[in-house]
Structure formats: C-alpha cells, structure tokens
mmCIF file of N, CA and C in Angstrom:
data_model
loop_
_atom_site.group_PDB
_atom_site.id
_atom_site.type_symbol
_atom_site.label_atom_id
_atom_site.label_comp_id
_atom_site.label_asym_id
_atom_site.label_seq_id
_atom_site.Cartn_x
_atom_site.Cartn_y
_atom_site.Cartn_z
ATOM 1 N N UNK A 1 157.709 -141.745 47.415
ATOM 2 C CA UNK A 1 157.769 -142.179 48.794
ATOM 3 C C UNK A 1 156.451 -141.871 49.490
ATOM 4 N N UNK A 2 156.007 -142.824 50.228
ATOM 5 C CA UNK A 2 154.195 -142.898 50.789
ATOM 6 C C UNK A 2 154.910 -142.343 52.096
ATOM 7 N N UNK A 3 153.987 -141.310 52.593
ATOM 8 C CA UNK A 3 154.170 -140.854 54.609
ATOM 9 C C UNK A 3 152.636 -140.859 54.620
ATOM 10 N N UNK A 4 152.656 -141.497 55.769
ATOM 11 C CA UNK A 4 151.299 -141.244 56.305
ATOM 12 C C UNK A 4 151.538 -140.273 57.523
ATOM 13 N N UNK A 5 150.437 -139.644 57.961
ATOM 14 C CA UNK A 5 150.215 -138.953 59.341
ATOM 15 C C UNK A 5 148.914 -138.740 59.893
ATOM 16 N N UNK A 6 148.792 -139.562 60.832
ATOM 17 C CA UNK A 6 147.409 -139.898 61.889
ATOM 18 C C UNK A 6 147.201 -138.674 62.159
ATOM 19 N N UNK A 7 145.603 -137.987 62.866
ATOM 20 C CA UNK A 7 145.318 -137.295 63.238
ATOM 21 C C UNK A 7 143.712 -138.088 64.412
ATOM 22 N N UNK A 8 143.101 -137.047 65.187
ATOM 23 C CA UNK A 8 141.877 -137.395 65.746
ATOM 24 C C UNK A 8 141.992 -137.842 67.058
ATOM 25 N N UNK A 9 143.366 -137.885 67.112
ATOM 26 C CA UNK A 9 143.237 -138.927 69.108
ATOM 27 C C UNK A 9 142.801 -137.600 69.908
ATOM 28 N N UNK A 10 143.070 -138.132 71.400
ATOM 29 C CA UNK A 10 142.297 -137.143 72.050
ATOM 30 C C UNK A 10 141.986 -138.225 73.147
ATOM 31 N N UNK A 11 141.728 -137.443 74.548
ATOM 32 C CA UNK A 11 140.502 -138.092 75.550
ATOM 33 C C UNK A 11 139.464 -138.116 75.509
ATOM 34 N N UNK A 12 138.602 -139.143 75.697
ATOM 35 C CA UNK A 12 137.621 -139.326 75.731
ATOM 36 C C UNK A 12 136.970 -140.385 76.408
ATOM 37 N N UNK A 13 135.632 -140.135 76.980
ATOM 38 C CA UNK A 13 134.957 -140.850 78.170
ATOM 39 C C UNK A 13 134.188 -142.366 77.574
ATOM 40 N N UNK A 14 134.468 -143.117 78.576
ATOM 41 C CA UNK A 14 134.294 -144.640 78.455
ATOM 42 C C UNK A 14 132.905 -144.324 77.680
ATOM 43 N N UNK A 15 132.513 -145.138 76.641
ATOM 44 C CA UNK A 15 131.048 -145.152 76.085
ATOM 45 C C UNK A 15 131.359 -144.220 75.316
ATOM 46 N N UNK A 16 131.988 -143.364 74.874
ATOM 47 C CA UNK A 16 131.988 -142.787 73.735
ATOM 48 C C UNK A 16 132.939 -143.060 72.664
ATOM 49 N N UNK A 17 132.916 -141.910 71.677
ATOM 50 C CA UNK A 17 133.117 -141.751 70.403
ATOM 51 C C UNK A 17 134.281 -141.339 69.935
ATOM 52 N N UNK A 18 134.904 -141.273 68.932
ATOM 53 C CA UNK A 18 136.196 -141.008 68.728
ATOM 54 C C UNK A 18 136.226 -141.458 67.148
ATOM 55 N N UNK A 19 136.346 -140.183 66.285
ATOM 56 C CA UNK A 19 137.106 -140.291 64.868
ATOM 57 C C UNK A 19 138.802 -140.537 64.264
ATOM 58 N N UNK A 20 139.692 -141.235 63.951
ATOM 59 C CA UNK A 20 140.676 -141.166 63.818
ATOM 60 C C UNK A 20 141.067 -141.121 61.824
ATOM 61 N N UNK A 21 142.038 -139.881 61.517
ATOM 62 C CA UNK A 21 142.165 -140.042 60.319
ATOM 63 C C UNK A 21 143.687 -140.587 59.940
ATOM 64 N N UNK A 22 143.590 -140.851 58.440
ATOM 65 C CA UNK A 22 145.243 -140.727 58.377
ATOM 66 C C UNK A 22 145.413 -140.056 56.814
ATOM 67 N N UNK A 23 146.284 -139.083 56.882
ATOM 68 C CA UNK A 23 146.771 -138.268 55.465
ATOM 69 C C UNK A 23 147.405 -139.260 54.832
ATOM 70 N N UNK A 24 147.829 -139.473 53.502
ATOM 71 C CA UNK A 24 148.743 -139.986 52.656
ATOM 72 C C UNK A 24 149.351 -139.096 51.558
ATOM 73 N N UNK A 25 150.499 -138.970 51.635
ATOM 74 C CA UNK A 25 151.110 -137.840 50.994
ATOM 75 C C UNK A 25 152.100 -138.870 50.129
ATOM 76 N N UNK A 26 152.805 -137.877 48.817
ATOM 77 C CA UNK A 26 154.207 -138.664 48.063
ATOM 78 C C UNK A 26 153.244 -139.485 47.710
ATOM 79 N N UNK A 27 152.177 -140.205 47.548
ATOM 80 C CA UNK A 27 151.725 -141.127 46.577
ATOM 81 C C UNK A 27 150.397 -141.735 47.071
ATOM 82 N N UNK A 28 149.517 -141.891 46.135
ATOM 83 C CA UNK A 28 148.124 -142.350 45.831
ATOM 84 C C UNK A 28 148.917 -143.560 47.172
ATOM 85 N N UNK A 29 147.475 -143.924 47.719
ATOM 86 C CA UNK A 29 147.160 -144.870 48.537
ATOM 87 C C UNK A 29 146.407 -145.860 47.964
ATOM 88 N N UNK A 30 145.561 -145.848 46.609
ATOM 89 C CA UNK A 30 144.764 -146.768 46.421
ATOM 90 C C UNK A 30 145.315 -147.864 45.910
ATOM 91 N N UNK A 31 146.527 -147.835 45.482
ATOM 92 C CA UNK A 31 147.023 -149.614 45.434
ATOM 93 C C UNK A 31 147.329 -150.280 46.566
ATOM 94 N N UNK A 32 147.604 -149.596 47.956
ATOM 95 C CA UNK A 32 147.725 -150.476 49.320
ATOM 96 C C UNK A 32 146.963 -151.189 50.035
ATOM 97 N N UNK A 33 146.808 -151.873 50.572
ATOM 98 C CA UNK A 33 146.175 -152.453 51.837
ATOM 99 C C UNK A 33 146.507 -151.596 52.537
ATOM 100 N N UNK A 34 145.906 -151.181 53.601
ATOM 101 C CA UNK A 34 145.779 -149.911 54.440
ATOM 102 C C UNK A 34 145.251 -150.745 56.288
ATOM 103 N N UNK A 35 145.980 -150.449 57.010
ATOM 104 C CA UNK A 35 145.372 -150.634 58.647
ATOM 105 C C UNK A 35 146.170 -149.910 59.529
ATOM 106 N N UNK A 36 145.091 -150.226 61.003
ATOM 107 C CA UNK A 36 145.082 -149.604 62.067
ATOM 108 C C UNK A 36 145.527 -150.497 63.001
ATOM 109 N N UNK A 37 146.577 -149.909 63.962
ATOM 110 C CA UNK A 37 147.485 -150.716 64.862
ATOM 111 C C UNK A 37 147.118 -149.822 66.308
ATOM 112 N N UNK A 38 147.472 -150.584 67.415
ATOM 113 C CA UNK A 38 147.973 -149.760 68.323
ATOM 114 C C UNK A 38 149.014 -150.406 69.455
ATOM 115 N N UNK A 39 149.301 -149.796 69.873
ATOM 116 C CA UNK A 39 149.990 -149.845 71.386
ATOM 117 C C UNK A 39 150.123 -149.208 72.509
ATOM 118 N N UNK A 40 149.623 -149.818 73.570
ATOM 119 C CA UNK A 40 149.697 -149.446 74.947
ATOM 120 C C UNK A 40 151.186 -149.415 75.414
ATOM 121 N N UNK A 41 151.642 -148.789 76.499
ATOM 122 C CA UNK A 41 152.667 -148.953 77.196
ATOM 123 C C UNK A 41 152.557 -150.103 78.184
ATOM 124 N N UNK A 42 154.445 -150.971 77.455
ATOM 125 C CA UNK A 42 154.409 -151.784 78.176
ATOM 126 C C UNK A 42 154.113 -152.934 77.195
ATOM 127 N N UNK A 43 153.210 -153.082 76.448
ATOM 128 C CA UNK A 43 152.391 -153.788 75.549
ATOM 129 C C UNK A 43 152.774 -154.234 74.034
ATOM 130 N N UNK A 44 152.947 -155.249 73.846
ATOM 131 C CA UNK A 44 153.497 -154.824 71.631
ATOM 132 C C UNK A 44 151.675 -154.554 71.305
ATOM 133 N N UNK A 45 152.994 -154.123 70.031
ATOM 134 C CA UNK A 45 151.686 -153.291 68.853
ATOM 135 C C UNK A 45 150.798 -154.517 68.457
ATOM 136 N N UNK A 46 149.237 -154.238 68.500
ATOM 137 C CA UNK A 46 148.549 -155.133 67.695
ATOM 138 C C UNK A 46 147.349 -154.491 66.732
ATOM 139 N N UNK A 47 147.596 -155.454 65.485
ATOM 140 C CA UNK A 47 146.342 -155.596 64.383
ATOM 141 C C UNK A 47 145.057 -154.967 65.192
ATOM 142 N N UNK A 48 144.738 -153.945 64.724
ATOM 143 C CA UNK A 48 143.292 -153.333 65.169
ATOM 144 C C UNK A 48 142.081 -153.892 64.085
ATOM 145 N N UNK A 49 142.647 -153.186 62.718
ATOM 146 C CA UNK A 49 141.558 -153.888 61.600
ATOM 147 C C UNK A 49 142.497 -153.228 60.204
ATOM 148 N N UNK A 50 142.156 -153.627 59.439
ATOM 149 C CA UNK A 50 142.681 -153.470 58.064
ATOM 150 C C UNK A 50 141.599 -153.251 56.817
ATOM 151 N N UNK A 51 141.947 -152.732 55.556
ATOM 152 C CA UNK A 51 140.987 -152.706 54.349
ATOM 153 C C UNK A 51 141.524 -153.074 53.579
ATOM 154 N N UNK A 52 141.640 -153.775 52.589
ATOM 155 C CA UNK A 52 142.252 -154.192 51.241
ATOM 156 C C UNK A 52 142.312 -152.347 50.129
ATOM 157 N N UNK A 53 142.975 -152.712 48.980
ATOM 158 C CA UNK A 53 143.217 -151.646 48.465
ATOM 159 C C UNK A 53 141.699 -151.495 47.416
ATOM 160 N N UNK A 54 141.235 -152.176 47.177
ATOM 161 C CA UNK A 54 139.261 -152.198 46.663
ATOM 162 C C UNK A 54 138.707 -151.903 47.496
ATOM 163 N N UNK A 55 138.847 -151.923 48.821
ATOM 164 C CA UNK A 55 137.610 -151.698 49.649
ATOM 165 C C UNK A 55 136.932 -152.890 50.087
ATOM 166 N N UNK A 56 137.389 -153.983 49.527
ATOM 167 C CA UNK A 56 135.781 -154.996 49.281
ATOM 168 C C UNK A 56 136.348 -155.759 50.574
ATOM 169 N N UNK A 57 137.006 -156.158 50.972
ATOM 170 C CA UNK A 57 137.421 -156.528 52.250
ATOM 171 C C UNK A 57 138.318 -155.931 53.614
ATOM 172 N N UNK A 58 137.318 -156.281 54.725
ATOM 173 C CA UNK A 58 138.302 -155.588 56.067
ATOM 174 C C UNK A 58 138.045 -157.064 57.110
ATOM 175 N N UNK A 59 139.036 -156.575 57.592
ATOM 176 C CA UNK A 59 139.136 -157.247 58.796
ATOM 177 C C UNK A 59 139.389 -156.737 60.441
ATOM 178 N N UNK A 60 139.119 -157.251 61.649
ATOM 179 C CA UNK A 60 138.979 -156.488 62.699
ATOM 180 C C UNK A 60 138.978 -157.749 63.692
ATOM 181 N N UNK A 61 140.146 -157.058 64.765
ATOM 182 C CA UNK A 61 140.681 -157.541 65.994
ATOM 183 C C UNK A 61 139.104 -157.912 66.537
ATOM 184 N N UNK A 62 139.411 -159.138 67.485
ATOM 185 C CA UNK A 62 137.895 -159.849 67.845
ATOM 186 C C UNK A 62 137.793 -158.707 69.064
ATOM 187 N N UNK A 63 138.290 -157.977 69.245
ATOM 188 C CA UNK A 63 138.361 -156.786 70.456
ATOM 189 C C UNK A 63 137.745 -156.028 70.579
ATOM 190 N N UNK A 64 137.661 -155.561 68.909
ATOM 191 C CA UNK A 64 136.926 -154.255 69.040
ATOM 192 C C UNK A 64 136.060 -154.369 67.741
ATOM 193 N N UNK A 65 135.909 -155.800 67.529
ATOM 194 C CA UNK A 65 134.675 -155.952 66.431
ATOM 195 C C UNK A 65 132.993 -155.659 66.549
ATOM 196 N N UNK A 66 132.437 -154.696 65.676
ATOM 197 C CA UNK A 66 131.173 -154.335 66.351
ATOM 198 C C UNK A 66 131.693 -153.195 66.925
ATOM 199 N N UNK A 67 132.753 -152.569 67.560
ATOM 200 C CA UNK A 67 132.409 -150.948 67.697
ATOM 201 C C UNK A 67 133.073 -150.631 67.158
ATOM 202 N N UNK A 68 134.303 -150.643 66.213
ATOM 203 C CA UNK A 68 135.257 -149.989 65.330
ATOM 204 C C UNK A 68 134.764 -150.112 63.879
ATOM 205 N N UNK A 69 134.747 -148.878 62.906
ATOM 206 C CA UNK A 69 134.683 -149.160 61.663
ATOM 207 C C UNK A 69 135.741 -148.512 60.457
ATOM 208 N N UNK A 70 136.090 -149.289 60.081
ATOM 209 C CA UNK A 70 137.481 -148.657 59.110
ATOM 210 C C UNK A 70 137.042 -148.314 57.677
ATOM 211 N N UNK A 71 137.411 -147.326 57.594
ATOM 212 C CA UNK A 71 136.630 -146.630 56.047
ATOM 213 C C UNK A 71 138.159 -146.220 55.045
ATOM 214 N N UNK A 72 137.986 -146.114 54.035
ATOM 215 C CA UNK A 72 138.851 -145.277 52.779
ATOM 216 C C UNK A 72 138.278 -144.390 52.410
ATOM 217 N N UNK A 73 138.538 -143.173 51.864
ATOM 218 C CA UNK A 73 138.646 -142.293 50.649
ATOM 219 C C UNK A 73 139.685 -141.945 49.922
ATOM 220 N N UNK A 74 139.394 -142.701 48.798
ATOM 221 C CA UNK A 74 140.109 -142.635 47.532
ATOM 222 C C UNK A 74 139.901 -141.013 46.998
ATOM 223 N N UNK A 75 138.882 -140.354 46.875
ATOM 224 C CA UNK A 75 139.417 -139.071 46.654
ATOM 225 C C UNK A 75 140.694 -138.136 47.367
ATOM 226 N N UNK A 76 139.961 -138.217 48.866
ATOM 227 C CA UNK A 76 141.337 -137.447 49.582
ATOM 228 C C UNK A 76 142.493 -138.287 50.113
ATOM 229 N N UNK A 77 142.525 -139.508 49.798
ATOM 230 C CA UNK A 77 143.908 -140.067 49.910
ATOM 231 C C UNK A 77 144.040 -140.254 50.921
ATOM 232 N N UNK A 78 142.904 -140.701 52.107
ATOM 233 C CA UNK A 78 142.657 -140.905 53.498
ATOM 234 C C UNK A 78 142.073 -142.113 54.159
ATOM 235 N N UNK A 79 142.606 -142.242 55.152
ATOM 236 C CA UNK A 79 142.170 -143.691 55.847
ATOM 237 C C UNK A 79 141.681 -142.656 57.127
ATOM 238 N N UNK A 80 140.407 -143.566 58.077
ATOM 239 C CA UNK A 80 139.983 -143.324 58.641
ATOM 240 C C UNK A 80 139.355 -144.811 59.436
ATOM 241 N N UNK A 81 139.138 -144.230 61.062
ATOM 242 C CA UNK A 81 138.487 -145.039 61.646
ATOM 243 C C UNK A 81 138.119 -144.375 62.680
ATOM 244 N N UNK A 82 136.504 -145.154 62.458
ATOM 245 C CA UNK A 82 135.222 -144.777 63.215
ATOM 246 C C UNK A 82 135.586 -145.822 64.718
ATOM 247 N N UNK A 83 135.513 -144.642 66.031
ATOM 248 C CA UNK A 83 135.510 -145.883 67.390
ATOM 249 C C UNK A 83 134.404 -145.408 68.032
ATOM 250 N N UNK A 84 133.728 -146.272 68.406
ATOM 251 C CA UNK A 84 132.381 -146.130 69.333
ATOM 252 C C UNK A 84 132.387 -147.155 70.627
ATOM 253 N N UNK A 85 131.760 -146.910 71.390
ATOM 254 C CA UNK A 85 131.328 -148.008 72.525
ATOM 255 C C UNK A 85 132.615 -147.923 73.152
ATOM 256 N N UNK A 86 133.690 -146.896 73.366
ATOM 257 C CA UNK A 86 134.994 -147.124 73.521
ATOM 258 C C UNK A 86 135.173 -147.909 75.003
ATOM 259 N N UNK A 87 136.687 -148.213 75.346
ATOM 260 C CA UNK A 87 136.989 -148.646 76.416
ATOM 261 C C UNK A 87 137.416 -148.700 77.421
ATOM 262 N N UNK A 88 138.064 -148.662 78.573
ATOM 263 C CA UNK A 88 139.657 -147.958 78.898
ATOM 264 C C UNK A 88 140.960 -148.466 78.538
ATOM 265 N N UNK A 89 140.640 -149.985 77.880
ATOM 266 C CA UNK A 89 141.574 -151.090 77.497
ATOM 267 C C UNK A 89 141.607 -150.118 76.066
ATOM 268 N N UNK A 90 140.877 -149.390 75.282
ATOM 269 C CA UNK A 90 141.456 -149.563 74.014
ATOM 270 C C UNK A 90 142.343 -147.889 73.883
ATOM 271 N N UNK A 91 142.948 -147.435 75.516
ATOM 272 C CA UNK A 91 144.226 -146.563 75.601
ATOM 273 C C UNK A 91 145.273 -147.096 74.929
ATOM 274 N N UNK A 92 145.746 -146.138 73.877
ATOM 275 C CA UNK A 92 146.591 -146.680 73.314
ATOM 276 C C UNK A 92 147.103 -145.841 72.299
ATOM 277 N N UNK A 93 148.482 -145.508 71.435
ATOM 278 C CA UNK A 93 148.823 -144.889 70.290
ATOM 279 C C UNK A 93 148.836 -145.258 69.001
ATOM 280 N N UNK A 94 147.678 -145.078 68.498
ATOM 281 C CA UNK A 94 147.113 -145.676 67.091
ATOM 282 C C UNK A 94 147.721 -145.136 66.048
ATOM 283 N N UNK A 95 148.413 -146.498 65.159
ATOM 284 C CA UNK A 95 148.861 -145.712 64.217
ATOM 285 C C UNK A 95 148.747 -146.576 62.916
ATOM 286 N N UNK A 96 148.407 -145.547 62.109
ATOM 287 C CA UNK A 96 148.092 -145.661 60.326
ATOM 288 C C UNK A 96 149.230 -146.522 59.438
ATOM 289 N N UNK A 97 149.058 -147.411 59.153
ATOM 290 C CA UNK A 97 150.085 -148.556 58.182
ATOM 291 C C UNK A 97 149.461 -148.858 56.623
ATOM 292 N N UNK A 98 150.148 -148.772 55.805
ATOM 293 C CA UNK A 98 150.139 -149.472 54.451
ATOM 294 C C UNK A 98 150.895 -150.378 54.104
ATOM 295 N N UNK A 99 150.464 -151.288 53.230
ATOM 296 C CA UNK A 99 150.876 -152.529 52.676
ATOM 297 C C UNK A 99 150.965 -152.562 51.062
ATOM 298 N N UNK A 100 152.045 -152.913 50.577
ATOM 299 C CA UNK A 100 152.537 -152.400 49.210
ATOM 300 C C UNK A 100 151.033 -153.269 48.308
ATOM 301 N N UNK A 101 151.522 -155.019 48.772
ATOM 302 C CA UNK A 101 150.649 -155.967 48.114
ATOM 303 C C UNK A 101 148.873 -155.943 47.470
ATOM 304 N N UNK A 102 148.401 -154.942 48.851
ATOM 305 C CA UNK A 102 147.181 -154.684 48.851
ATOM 306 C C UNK A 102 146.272 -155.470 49.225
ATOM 307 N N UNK A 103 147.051 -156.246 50.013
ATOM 308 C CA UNK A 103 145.917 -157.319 51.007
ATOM 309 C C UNK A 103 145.574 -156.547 52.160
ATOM 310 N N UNK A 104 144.534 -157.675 52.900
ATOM 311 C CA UNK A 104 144.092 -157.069 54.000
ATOM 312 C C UNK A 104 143.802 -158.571 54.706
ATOM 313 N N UNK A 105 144.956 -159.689 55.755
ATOM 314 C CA UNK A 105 144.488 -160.615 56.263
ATOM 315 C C UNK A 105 143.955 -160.653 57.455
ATOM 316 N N UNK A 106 143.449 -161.806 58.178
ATOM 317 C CA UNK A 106 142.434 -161.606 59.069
ATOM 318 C C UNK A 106 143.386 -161.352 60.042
ATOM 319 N N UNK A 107 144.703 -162.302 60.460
ATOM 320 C CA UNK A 107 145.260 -161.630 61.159
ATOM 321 C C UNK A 107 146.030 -160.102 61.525
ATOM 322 N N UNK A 108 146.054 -159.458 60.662
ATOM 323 C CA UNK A 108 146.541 -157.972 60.622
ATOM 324 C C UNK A 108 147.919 -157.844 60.926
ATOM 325 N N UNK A 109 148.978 -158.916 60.465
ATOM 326 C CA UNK A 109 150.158 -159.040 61.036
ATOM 327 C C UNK A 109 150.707 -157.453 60.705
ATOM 328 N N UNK A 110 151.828 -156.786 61.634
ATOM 329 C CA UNK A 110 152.393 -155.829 61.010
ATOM 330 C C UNK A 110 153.854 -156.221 60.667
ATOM 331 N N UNK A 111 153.772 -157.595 60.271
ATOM 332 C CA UNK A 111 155.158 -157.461 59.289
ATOM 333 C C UNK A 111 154.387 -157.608 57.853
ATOM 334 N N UNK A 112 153.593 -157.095 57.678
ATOM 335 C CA UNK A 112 152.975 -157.499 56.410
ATOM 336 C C UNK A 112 153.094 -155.978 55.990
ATOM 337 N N UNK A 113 152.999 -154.957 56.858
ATOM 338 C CA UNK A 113 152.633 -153.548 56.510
ATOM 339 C C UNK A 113 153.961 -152.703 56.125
ATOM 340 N N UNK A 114 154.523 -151.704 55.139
ATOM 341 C CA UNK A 114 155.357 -151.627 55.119
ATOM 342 C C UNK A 114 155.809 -150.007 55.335
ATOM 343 N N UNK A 115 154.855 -149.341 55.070
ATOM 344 C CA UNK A 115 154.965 -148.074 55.465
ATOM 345 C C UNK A 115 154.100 -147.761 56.594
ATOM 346 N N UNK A 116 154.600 -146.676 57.531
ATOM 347 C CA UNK A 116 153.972 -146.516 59.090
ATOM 348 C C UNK A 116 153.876 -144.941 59.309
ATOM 349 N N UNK A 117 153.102 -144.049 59.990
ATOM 350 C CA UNK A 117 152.568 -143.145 60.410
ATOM 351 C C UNK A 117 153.658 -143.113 62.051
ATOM 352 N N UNK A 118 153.245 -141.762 62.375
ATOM 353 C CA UNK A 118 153.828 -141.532 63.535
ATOM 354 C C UNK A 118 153.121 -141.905 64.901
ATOM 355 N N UNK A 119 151.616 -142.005 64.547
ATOM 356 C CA UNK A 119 150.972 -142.686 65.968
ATOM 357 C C UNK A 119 150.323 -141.477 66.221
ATOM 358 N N UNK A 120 149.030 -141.376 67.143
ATOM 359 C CA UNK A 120 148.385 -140.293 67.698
ATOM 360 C C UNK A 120 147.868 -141.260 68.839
ATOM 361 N N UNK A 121 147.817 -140.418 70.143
ATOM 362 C CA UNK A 121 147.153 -140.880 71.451
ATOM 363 C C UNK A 121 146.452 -140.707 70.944
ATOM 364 N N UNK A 122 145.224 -142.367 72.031
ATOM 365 C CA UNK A 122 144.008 -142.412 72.197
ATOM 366 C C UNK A 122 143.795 -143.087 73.732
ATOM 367 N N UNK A 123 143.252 -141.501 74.640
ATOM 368 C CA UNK A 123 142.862 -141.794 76.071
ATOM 369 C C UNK A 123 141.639 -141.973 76.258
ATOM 370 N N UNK A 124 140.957 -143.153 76.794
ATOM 371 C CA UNK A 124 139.634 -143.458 77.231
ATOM 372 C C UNK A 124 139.665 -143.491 78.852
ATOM 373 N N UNK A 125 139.212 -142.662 78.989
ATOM 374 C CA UNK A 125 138.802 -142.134 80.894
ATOM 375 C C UNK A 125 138.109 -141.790 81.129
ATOM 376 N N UNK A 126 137.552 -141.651 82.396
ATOM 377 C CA UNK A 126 136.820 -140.487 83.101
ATOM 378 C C UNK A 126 136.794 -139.705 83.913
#
C-alpha cells in the first residue's frame, strides 16, 4: 500500500520562495506518475504539474509555468516541488498524488491519480 505525506508549506511573502516535499512509504514510487494539486477554499482542486514515472516528461498548469519546478528522487522515494516568483493566487493546500499507469498528461486530470497525500498549506502574503 503507497501513502504519501507532503511536507514544506508555510507563509511566505509575494516574490518569494517555497520548497514542497512528498515522502512515499509501503512502496517504491518509481513505477508512478507522480503530481502536484492544489486547492483554495471555496475552489476545486486543480492539476498544478505532474512527472511521468522516467522522469523524461512533466507537465505544468499554464499558471504557474516558468516559476514552479517538479523534481523526483528515486533514491529517497520523494517528490518535490520547487515554487518561486510566488503569488497570493497560488494560496492554497498542496497535495502530493500518484498514478498507478505512470503517465504524466498535459492536462493533470486528478481522476487519473490514484493515491493522495494529506495536503500541506501554502500561504503567500504580506
């Protein structure tokens, strides 16, 4: 059984920076497609960006393309994403998803994703 659990949210000021990780426990991650969701209150969840289970392809919401970067490590069994240039629009509870298949499409649907993380705030203020 795959659990993920987000870590890294936090406040932080418009124009800056922000690391977000995610653990994978109960089983290797490297056969999944792996992405990043969020939701605001009030708001449904949307496709942030995704990685295929190679690495060799990602994809990313036209939102936050150019300041978000989504990385793997296959050693520690971790997903991660790099946020820069942040926003106050991109407040929201980000959370870590896998996909059995190991795709990664442009749209980032999350009925495609099948295992889910618990979410970690992410406040952009000042």
């Amino acid at each position: 059984q795959l659990q993920l659990v987000e870590s890294g949210g936090g406040l932080v000021q418009p124009g800056g920076s922000l690391s977000l990780s995610c653990a994978a426990s109960g089983s290797r991650l490297d056969s999944f497609g792996v992405g990043w969701f969020r939701q605001a209150p009030g708001k449904e969840r949307e496709g942030v960006a995704c990685i295929s289970s190679s690495g060799a392809s990602t994809n990313y919401a036209d939102s936050v393309k150019g300041r978000f970067i989504i990385t793997r490590d296959y050693a520690k069994n971790t997903l991660h994403l790099q946020m820069n240039s942040l926003l106050p629009e991109d407040t929201a509870v980000y959370y870590c998803a896998a996909e059995y298949l190991g795709g990664c499409t442009r749209t980032i649907a999350r009925q495609h994703f099948d295992y889910w993380g618990q979410g970690t705030q992410v406040t952009v203020s000042s």
